[in-house]
Amino acid sequence: VGFAGIGASILIALHADLRTLIDFVLALLGLQEVGRGNAAYAKYGTLRLNTVVMDLIMETAAARVALSRAGVAASDVDFVVSASSVPDYINVPNACAVHANLGLPSRCFSTAIESVCNGFLHQLSLAEQMILGGKAKVGLLVQSSAWGSRLMPVEQPYSAWFGDGATAVVVGAVEMGTGILGTAHRTDGTLRNA
């Protein structure tokens, strides 16, 4: 099991004197920018608890890029797993909204992993087992963070500090000897308050 395509979508709210450098980095990495400057940041960055925008815009954009780069149609996706450090819904995973936004088939399994910083490793382990176990052929893993938009006033350019953005990876079977070669997970629950 390995990567077939990778996508990213980021929200940038930095001062104009850094604009040239940011544009260069975005072009170099092939990333898509969701918002531009303080005006766009204000539009997406001042969310109320009942407003669902930030993560879903970024997650869906990143997923579209990953699917395109993998050459995978939405109809071929067997499962989508989200890991959102600041989800838009409390009891419904963002994966369900991404599922709807992409027009994924109803047979496509959608769920979320709740593990913050190590969420991607958990997603990857779940994806590996689903594919190796024959339950799926193609998976979409989507991760996002939008802390800056929830914690700071619009005038402050903190989105880059908090890593506001989303990434997505399309996973599937790869040649033997490539892809995930091994994993190990350990937990020390006594450090939960660290």
PDB file of C-alpha atoms in Angstrom:
ATOM      1  CA  VAL A   1       0.000   0.000   0.000  1.00  0.00           C
ATOM      2  CA  GLY A   2       1.400   3.396  -0.941  1.00  0.00           C
ATOM      3  CA  PHE A   3       0.676   6.899  -2.211  1.00  0.00           C
ATOM      4  CA  ALA A   4      -0.915   7.439  -5.609  1.00  0.00           C
ATOM      5  CA  GLY A   5      -1.406  11.216  -5.347  1.00  0.00           C
ATOM      6  CA  ILE A   6      -0.852  14.035  -2.870  1.00  0.00           C
ATOM      7  CA  GLY A   7      -2.701  17.365  -2.634  1.00  0.00           C
ATOM      8  CA  ALA A   8      -2.603  20.407  -0.386  1.00  0.00           C
ATOM      9  CA  SER A   9      -4.616  23.552   0.157  1.00  0.00           C
ATOM     10  CA  ILE A  10      -3.471  26.312   2.464  1.00  0.00           C
ATOM     11  CA  LEU A  11      -4.860  29.513   3.884  1.00  0.00           C
ATOM     12  CA  ILE A  12      -2.324  32.310   3.911  1.00  0.00           C
ATOM     13  CA  ALA A  13      -2.751  35.528   5.817  1.00  0.00           C
ATOM     14  CA  LEU A  14       0.593  37.249   5.887  1.00  0.00           C
ATOM     15  CA  HIS A  15       1.755  40.785   5.254  1.00  0.00           C
ATOM     16  CA  ALA A  16       2.098  41.936   1.638  1.00  0.00           C
ATOM     17  CA  ASP A  17       5.923  42.248   1.757  1.00  0.00           C
ATOM     18  CA  LEU A  18       6.099  38.435   1.944  1.00  0.00           C
ATOM     19  CA  ARG A  19       3.719  37.993  -0.993  1.00  0.00           C
ATOM     20  CA  THR A  20       6.440  37.373  -3.606  1.00  0.00           C
ATOM     21  CA  LEU A  21       8.090  34.662  -1.516  1.00  0.00           C
ATOM     22  CA  ILE A  22       4.740  33.023  -0.788  1.00  0.00           C
ATOM     23  CA  ASP A  23       3.775  33.014  -4.479  1.00  0.00           C
ATOM     24  CA  PHE A  24       7.134  31.439  -5.347  1.00  0.00           C
ATOM     25  CA  VAL A  25       6.747  28.688  -2.730  1.00  0.00           C
ATOM     26  CA  LEU A  26       3.163  27.949  -3.780  1.00  0.00           C
ATOM     27  CA  ALA A  27       4.171  27.665  -7.435  1.00  0.00           C
ATOM     28  CA  LEU A  28       7.216  25.538  -6.577  1.00  0.00           C
ATOM     29  CA  LEU A  29       5.192  23.079  -4.507  1.00  0.00           C
ATOM     30  CA  GLY A  30       2.132  23.156  -6.745  1.00  0.00           C
ATOM     31  CA  LEU A  31      -0.160  24.144  -3.879  1.00  0.00           C
ATOM     32  CA  GLN A  32      -3.533  25.844  -4.163  1.00  0.00           C
ATOM     33  CA  GLU A  33      -4.252  28.863  -1.999  1.00  0.00           C
ATOM     34  CA  VAL A  34      -7.717  29.140  -0.487  1.00  0.00           C
ATOM     35  CA  GLY A  35      -7.556  32.745   0.722  1.00  0.00           C
ATOM     36  CA  ARG A  36      -5.327  35.638  -0.189  1.00  0.00           C
ATOM     37  CA  GLY A  37      -4.359  38.496   2.083  1.00  0.00           C
ATOM     38  CA  ASN A  38      -6.233  39.865   5.046  1.00  0.00           C
ATOM     39  CA  ALA A  39      -9.500  40.331   3.132  1.00  0.00           C
ATOM     40  CA  ALA A  40      -9.753  36.633   2.262  1.00  0.00           C
ATOM     41  CA  TYR A  41      -8.561  35.696   5.726  1.00  0.00           C
ATOM     42  CA  ALA A  42     -11.293  37.834   7.215  1.00  0.00           C
ATOM     43  CA  LYS A  43     -13.868  36.107   5.020  1.00  0.00           C
ATOM     44  CA  TYR A  44     -12.815  32.625   6.131  1.00  0.00           C
ATOM     45  CA  GLY A  45     -11.079  33.435   9.370  1.00  0.00           C
ATOM     46  CA  THR A  46     -13.786  34.854  11.605  1.00  0.00           C
ATOM     47  CA  LEU A  47     -15.982  31.836  12.036  1.00  0.00           C
ATOM     48  CA  ARG A  48     -18.790  31.508  14.490  1.00  0.00           C
ATOM     49  CA  LEU A  49     -19.594  28.124  16.044  1.00  0.00           C
ATOM     50  CA  ASN A  50     -22.542  27.638  13.692  1.00  0.00           C
ATOM     51  CA  THR A  51     -20.605  28.523  10.520  1.00  0.00           C
ATOM     52  CA  VAL A  52     -19.123  25.653   8.543  1.00  0.00           C
ATOM     53  CA  VAL A  53     -16.552  26.794   6.002  1.00  0.00           C
ATOM     54  CA  MET A  54     -12.845  26.623   6.791  1.00  0.00           C
ATOM     55  CA  ASP A  55     -11.866  22.972   7.009  1.00  0.00           C
ATOM     56  CA  LEU A  56     -14.310  21.804   4.385  1.00  0.00           C
ATOM     57  CA  ILE A  57     -13.113  24.305   1.784  1.00  0.00           C
ATOM     58  CA  MET A  58      -9.483  23.359   2.399  1.00  0.00           C
ATOM     59  CA  GLU A  59     -10.106  19.619   2.740  1.00  0.00           C
ATOM     60  CA  THR A  60     -12.207  19.406  -0.418  1.00  0.00           C
ATOM     61  CA  ALA A  61      -9.670  21.453  -2.412  1.00  0.00           C
ATOM     62  CA  ALA A  62      -6.763  19.276  -1.206  1.00  0.00           C
ATOM     63  CA  ALA A  63      -8.731  16.104  -1.991  1.00  0.00           C
ATOM     64  CA  ARG A  64      -9.477  17.297  -5.534  1.00  0.00           C
ATOM     65  CA  VAL A  65      -5.778  17.977  -6.149  1.00  0.00           C
ATOM     66  CA  ALA A  66      -4.770  14.552  -4.775  1.00  0.00           C
ATOM     67  CA  LEU A  67      -7.377  12.727  -6.874  1.00  0.00           C
ATOM     68  CA  SER A  68      -6.321  14.629  -9.982  1.00  0.00           C
ATOM     69  CA  ARG A  69      -2.622  13.895  -9.422  1.00  0.00           C
ATOM     70  CA  ALA A  70      -3.414  10.219  -8.832  1.00  0.00           C
ATOM     71  CA  GLY A  71      -5.588  10.039 -11.941  1.00  0.00           C
ATOM     72  CA  VAL A  72      -8.386   8.574  -9.807  1.00  0.00           C
ATOM     73  CA  ALA A  73     -12.052   9.328 -10.434  1.00  0.00           C
ATOM     74  CA  ALA A  74     -14.296  10.099  -7.462  1.00  0.00           C
ATOM     75  CA  SER A  75     -16.370   7.050  -8.399  1.00  0.00           C
ATOM     76  CA  ASP A  76     -13.350   4.802  -7.728  1.00  0.00           C
ATOM     77  CA  VAL A  77     -12.795   5.896  -4.105  1.00  0.00           C
ATOM     78  CA  ASP A  78     -13.728   3.142  -1.635  1.00  0.00           C
ATOM     79  CA  PHE A  79     -13.171   5.051   1.613  1.00  0.00           C
ATOM     80  CA  VAL A  80     -12.358   8.517   2.929  1.00  0.00           C
ATOM     81  CA  VAL A  81     -10.865   9.139   6.368  1.00  0.00           C
ATOM     82  CA  SER A  82     -10.551  12.653   7.792  1.00  0.00           C
ATOM     83  CA  ALA A  83      -8.400  13.944  10.630  1.00  0.00           C
ATOM     84  CA  SER A  84      -9.391  17.518  11.469  1.00  0.00           C
ATOM     85  CA  SER A  85      -7.819  19.149  14.504  1.00  0.00           C
ATOM     86  CA  VAL A  86     -10.618  21.737  14.469  1.00  0.00           C
ATOM     87  CA  PRO A  87     -13.560  19.939  12.816  1.00  0.00           C
ATOM     88  CA  ASP A  88     -16.489  21.879  11.440  1.00  0.00           C
ATOM     89  CA  TYR A  89     -19.000  19.536  13.041  1.00  0.00           C
ATOM     90  CA  ILE A  90     -18.885  18.138  16.564  1.00  0.00           C
ATOM     91  CA  ASN A  91     -20.523  14.753  15.994  1.00  0.00           C
ATOM     92  CA  VAL A  92     -20.194  14.231  12.244  1.00  0.00           C
ATOM     93  CA  PRO A  93     -16.751  13.717  10.707  1.00  0.00           C
ATOM     94  CA  ASN A  94     -15.631  16.152   8.035  1.00  0.00           C
ATOM     95  CA  ALA A  95     -15.154  13.044   5.897  1.00  0.00           C
ATOM     96  CA  CYS A  96     -18.919  12.964   5.337  1.00  0.00           C
ATOM     97  CA  ALA A  97     -18.979  16.528   4.029  1.00  0.00           C
ATOM     98  CA  VAL A  98     -15.907  15.918   1.842  1.00  0.00           C
ATOM     99  CA  HIS A  99     -17.679  12.773   0.596  1.00  0.00           C
ATOM    100  CA  ALA A 100     -20.687  14.872  -0.446  1.00  0.00           C
ATOM    101  CA  ASN A 101     -18.588  17.725  -1.891  1.00  0.00           C
ATOM    102  CA  LEU A 102     -16.644  15.316  -4.119  1.00  0.00           C
ATOM    103  CA  GLY A 103     -19.718  13.312  -5.144  1.00  0.00           C
ATOM    104  CA  LEU A 104     -18.236  10.046  -3.885  1.00  0.00           C
ATOM    105  CA  PRO A 105     -20.383   6.920  -4.309  1.00  0.00           C
ATOM    106  CA  SER A 106     -22.701   5.833  -1.494  1.00  0.00           C
ATOM    107  CA  ARG A 107     -20.718   2.585  -1.084  1.00  0.00           C
ATOM    108  CA  CYS A 108     -17.702   4.738  -0.067  1.00  0.00           C
ATOM    109  CA  PHE A 109     -17.004   4.321   3.657  1.00  0.00           C
ATOM    110  CA  SER A 110     -16.462   7.656   5.467  1.00  0.00           C
ATOM    111  CA  THR A 111     -15.065   8.120   8.970  1.00  0.00           C
ATOM    112  CA  ALA A 112     -12.678  10.205  11.058  1.00  0.00           C
ATOM    113  CA  ILE A 113      -9.611   9.625  13.174  1.00  0.00           C
ATOM    114  CA  GLU A 114      -9.374  11.707  16.341  1.00  0.00           C
ATOM    115  CA  SER A 115      -5.693  11.855  17.215  1.00  0.00           C
ATOM    116  CA  VAL A 116      -4.505  15.387  16.401  1.00  0.00           C
ATOM    117  CA  CYS A 117      -0.780  15.457  15.550  1.00  0.00           C
ATOM    118  CA  ASN A 118      -0.365  11.770  14.756  1.00  0.00           C
ATOM    119  CA  GLY A 119      -3.677  11.455  12.918  1.00  0.00           C
ATOM    120  CA  PHE A 120      -2.051  10.826   9.543  1.00  0.00           C
ATOM    121  CA  LEU A 121      -0.151   7.785  10.838  1.00  0.00           C
ATOM    122  CA  HIS A 122      -3.377   6.370  12.239  1.00  0.00           C
ATOM    123  CA  GLN A 123      -5.163   7.072   8.953  1.00  0.00           C
ATOM    124  CA  LEU A 124      -2.388   5.361   7.024  1.00  0.00           C
ATOM    125  CA  SER A 125      -2.479   2.280   9.264  1.00  0.00           C
ATOM    126  CA  LEU A 126      -6.256   2.007   8.873  1.00  0.00           C
ATOM    127  CA  ALA A 127      -5.963   2.443   5.099  1.00  0.00           C
ATOM    128  CA  GLU A 128      -3.239  -0.181   4.879  1.00  0.00           C
ATOM    129  CA  GLN A 129      -5.364  -2.743   6.721  1.00  0.00           C
ATOM    130  CA  MET A 130      -8.482  -2.001   4.662  1.00  0.00           C
ATOM    131  CA  ILE A 131      -6.581  -2.402   1.384  1.00  0.00           C
ATOM    132  CA  LEU A 132      -4.506  -5.433   2.402  1.00  0.00           C
ATOM    133  CA  GLY A 133      -7.611  -7.030   3.897  1.00  0.00           C
ATOM    134  CA  GLY A 134      -9.424  -6.753   0.569  1.00  0.00           C
ATOM    135  CA  LYS A 135     -12.134  -4.417   1.862  1.00  0.00           C
ATOM    136  CA  ALA A 136     -11.035  -1.569  -0.428  1.00  0.00           C
ATOM    137  CA  LYS A 137      -8.761  -0.745  -3.345  1.00  0.00           C
ATOM    138  CA  VAL A 138      -8.521   3.063  -3.239  1.00  0.00           C
ATOM    139  CA  GLY A 139      -8.651   5.333  -0.202  1.00  0.00           C
ATOM    140  CA  LEU A 140      -8.589   9.084   0.360  1.00  0.00           C
ATOM    141  CA  LEU A 141      -6.963  10.407   3.540  1.00  0.00           C
ATOM    142  CA  VAL A 142      -7.667  14.069   4.351  1.00  0.00           C
ATOM    143  CA  GLN A 143      -6.127  16.108   7.178  1.00  0.00           C
ATOM    144  CA  SER A 144      -6.726  19.721   8.218  1.00  0.00           C
ATOM    145  CA  SER A 145      -6.025  22.336  10.841  1.00  0.00           C
ATOM    146  CA  ALA A 146      -7.627  25.733  11.206  1.00  0.00           C
ATOM    147  CA  TRP A 147      -6.569  26.837  14.679  1.00  0.00           C
ATOM    148  CA  GLY A 148      -5.435  30.281  13.554  1.00  0.00           C
ATOM    149  CA  SER A 149      -8.888  31.152  12.299  1.00  0.00           C
ATOM    150  CA  ARG A 150     -10.484  30.119  15.578  1.00  0.00           C
ATOM    151  CA  LEU A 151      -8.037  31.645  18.042  1.00  0.00           C
ATOM    152  CA  MET A 152      -6.704  34.929  16.702  1.00  0.00           C
ATOM    153  CA  PRO A 153      -8.199  38.214  15.579  1.00  0.00           C
ATOM    154  CA  VAL A 154      -8.276  38.830  11.835  1.00  0.00           C
ATOM    155  CA  GLU A 155      -5.622  41.546  12.018  1.00  0.00           C
ATOM    156  CA  GLN A 156      -2.999  39.047  13.141  1.00  0.00           C
ATOM    157  CA  PRO A 157      -1.282  36.877  10.511  1.00  0.00           C
ATOM    158  CA  TYR A 158      -1.181  33.683  12.557  1.00  0.00           C
ATOM    159  CA  SER A 159      -2.475  31.161  10.029  1.00  0.00           C
ATOM    160  CA  ALA A 160       1.036  30.108   8.996  1.00  0.00           C
ATOM    161  CA  TRP A 161       2.150  29.776  12.631  1.00  0.00           C
ATOM    162  CA  PHE A 162      -0.640  27.316  13.377  1.00  0.00           C
ATOM    163  CA  GLY A 163      -0.244  25.463  10.096  1.00  0.00           C
ATOM    164  CA  ASP A 164      -3.702  26.321   8.839  1.00  0.00           C
ATOM    165  CA  GLY A 165      -4.336  24.220   5.781  1.00  0.00           C
ATOM    166  CA  ALA A 166      -5.291  20.793   4.549  1.00  0.00           C
ATOM    167  CA  THR A 167      -3.552  17.891   2.873  1.00  0.00           C
ATOM    168  CA  ALA A 168      -4.910  14.823   1.165  1.00  0.00           C
ATOM    169  CA  VAL A 169      -3.378  11.571   0.009  1.00  0.00           C
ATOM    170  CA  VAL A 170      -4.819   8.955  -2.318  1.00  0.00           C
ATOM    171  CA  VAL A 171      -3.636   5.499  -1.267  1.00  0.00           C
ATOM    172  CA  GLY A 172      -3.814   2.158  -3.015  1.00  0.00           C
ATOM    173  CA  ALA A 173      -1.884  -0.960  -3.906  1.00  0.00           C
ATOM    174  CA  VAL A 174       1.694  -0.452  -5.137  1.00  0.00           C
ATOM    175  CA  GLU A 175       4.494  -2.761  -6.290  1.00  0.00           C
ATOM    176  CA  MET A 176       5.974  -5.155  -3.739  1.00  0.00           C
ATOM    177  CA  GLY A 177       8.914  -3.582  -1.880  1.00  0.00           C
ATOM    178  CA  THR A 178       7.539  -0.035  -2.237  1.00  0.00           C
ATOM    179  CA  GLY A 179       4.981   1.930  -0.253  1.00  0.00           C
ATOM    180  CA  ILE A 180       4.527   1.247   3.449  1.00  0.00           C
ATOM    181  CA  LEU A 181       7.308  -1.098   4.465  1.00  0.00           C
ATOM    182  CA  GLY A 182       6.423  -1.322   8.157  1.00  0.00           C
ATOM    183  CA  THR A 183       4.647   0.439  11.001  1.00  0.00           C
ATOM    184  CA  ALA A 184       4.698   0.408  14.778  1.00  0.00           C
ATOM    185  CA  HIS A 185       2.444   2.281  17.172  1.00  0.00           C
ATOM    186  CA  ARG A 186       2.918   2.723  20.900  1.00  0.00           C
ATOM    187  CA  THR A 187       0.860   4.631  23.453  1.00  0.00           C
ATOM    188  CA  ASP A 188       1.695   5.911  26.906  1.00  0.00           C
ATOM    189  CA  GLY A 189      -1.630   7.115  28.254  1.00  0.00           C
ATOM    190  CA  THR A 190       0.026   8.506  31.386  1.00  0.00           C
ATOM    191  CA  LEU A 191       1.359  11.379  29.262  1.00  0.00           C
ATOM    192  CA  ARG A 192      -2.114  12.478  28.125  1.00  0.00           C
ATOM    193  CA  ASN A 193      -1.848  15.823  29.954  1.00  0.00           C
ATOM    194  CA  ALA A 194       1.678  16.626  28.785  1.00  0.00           C
TER     195      ALA A 194
END
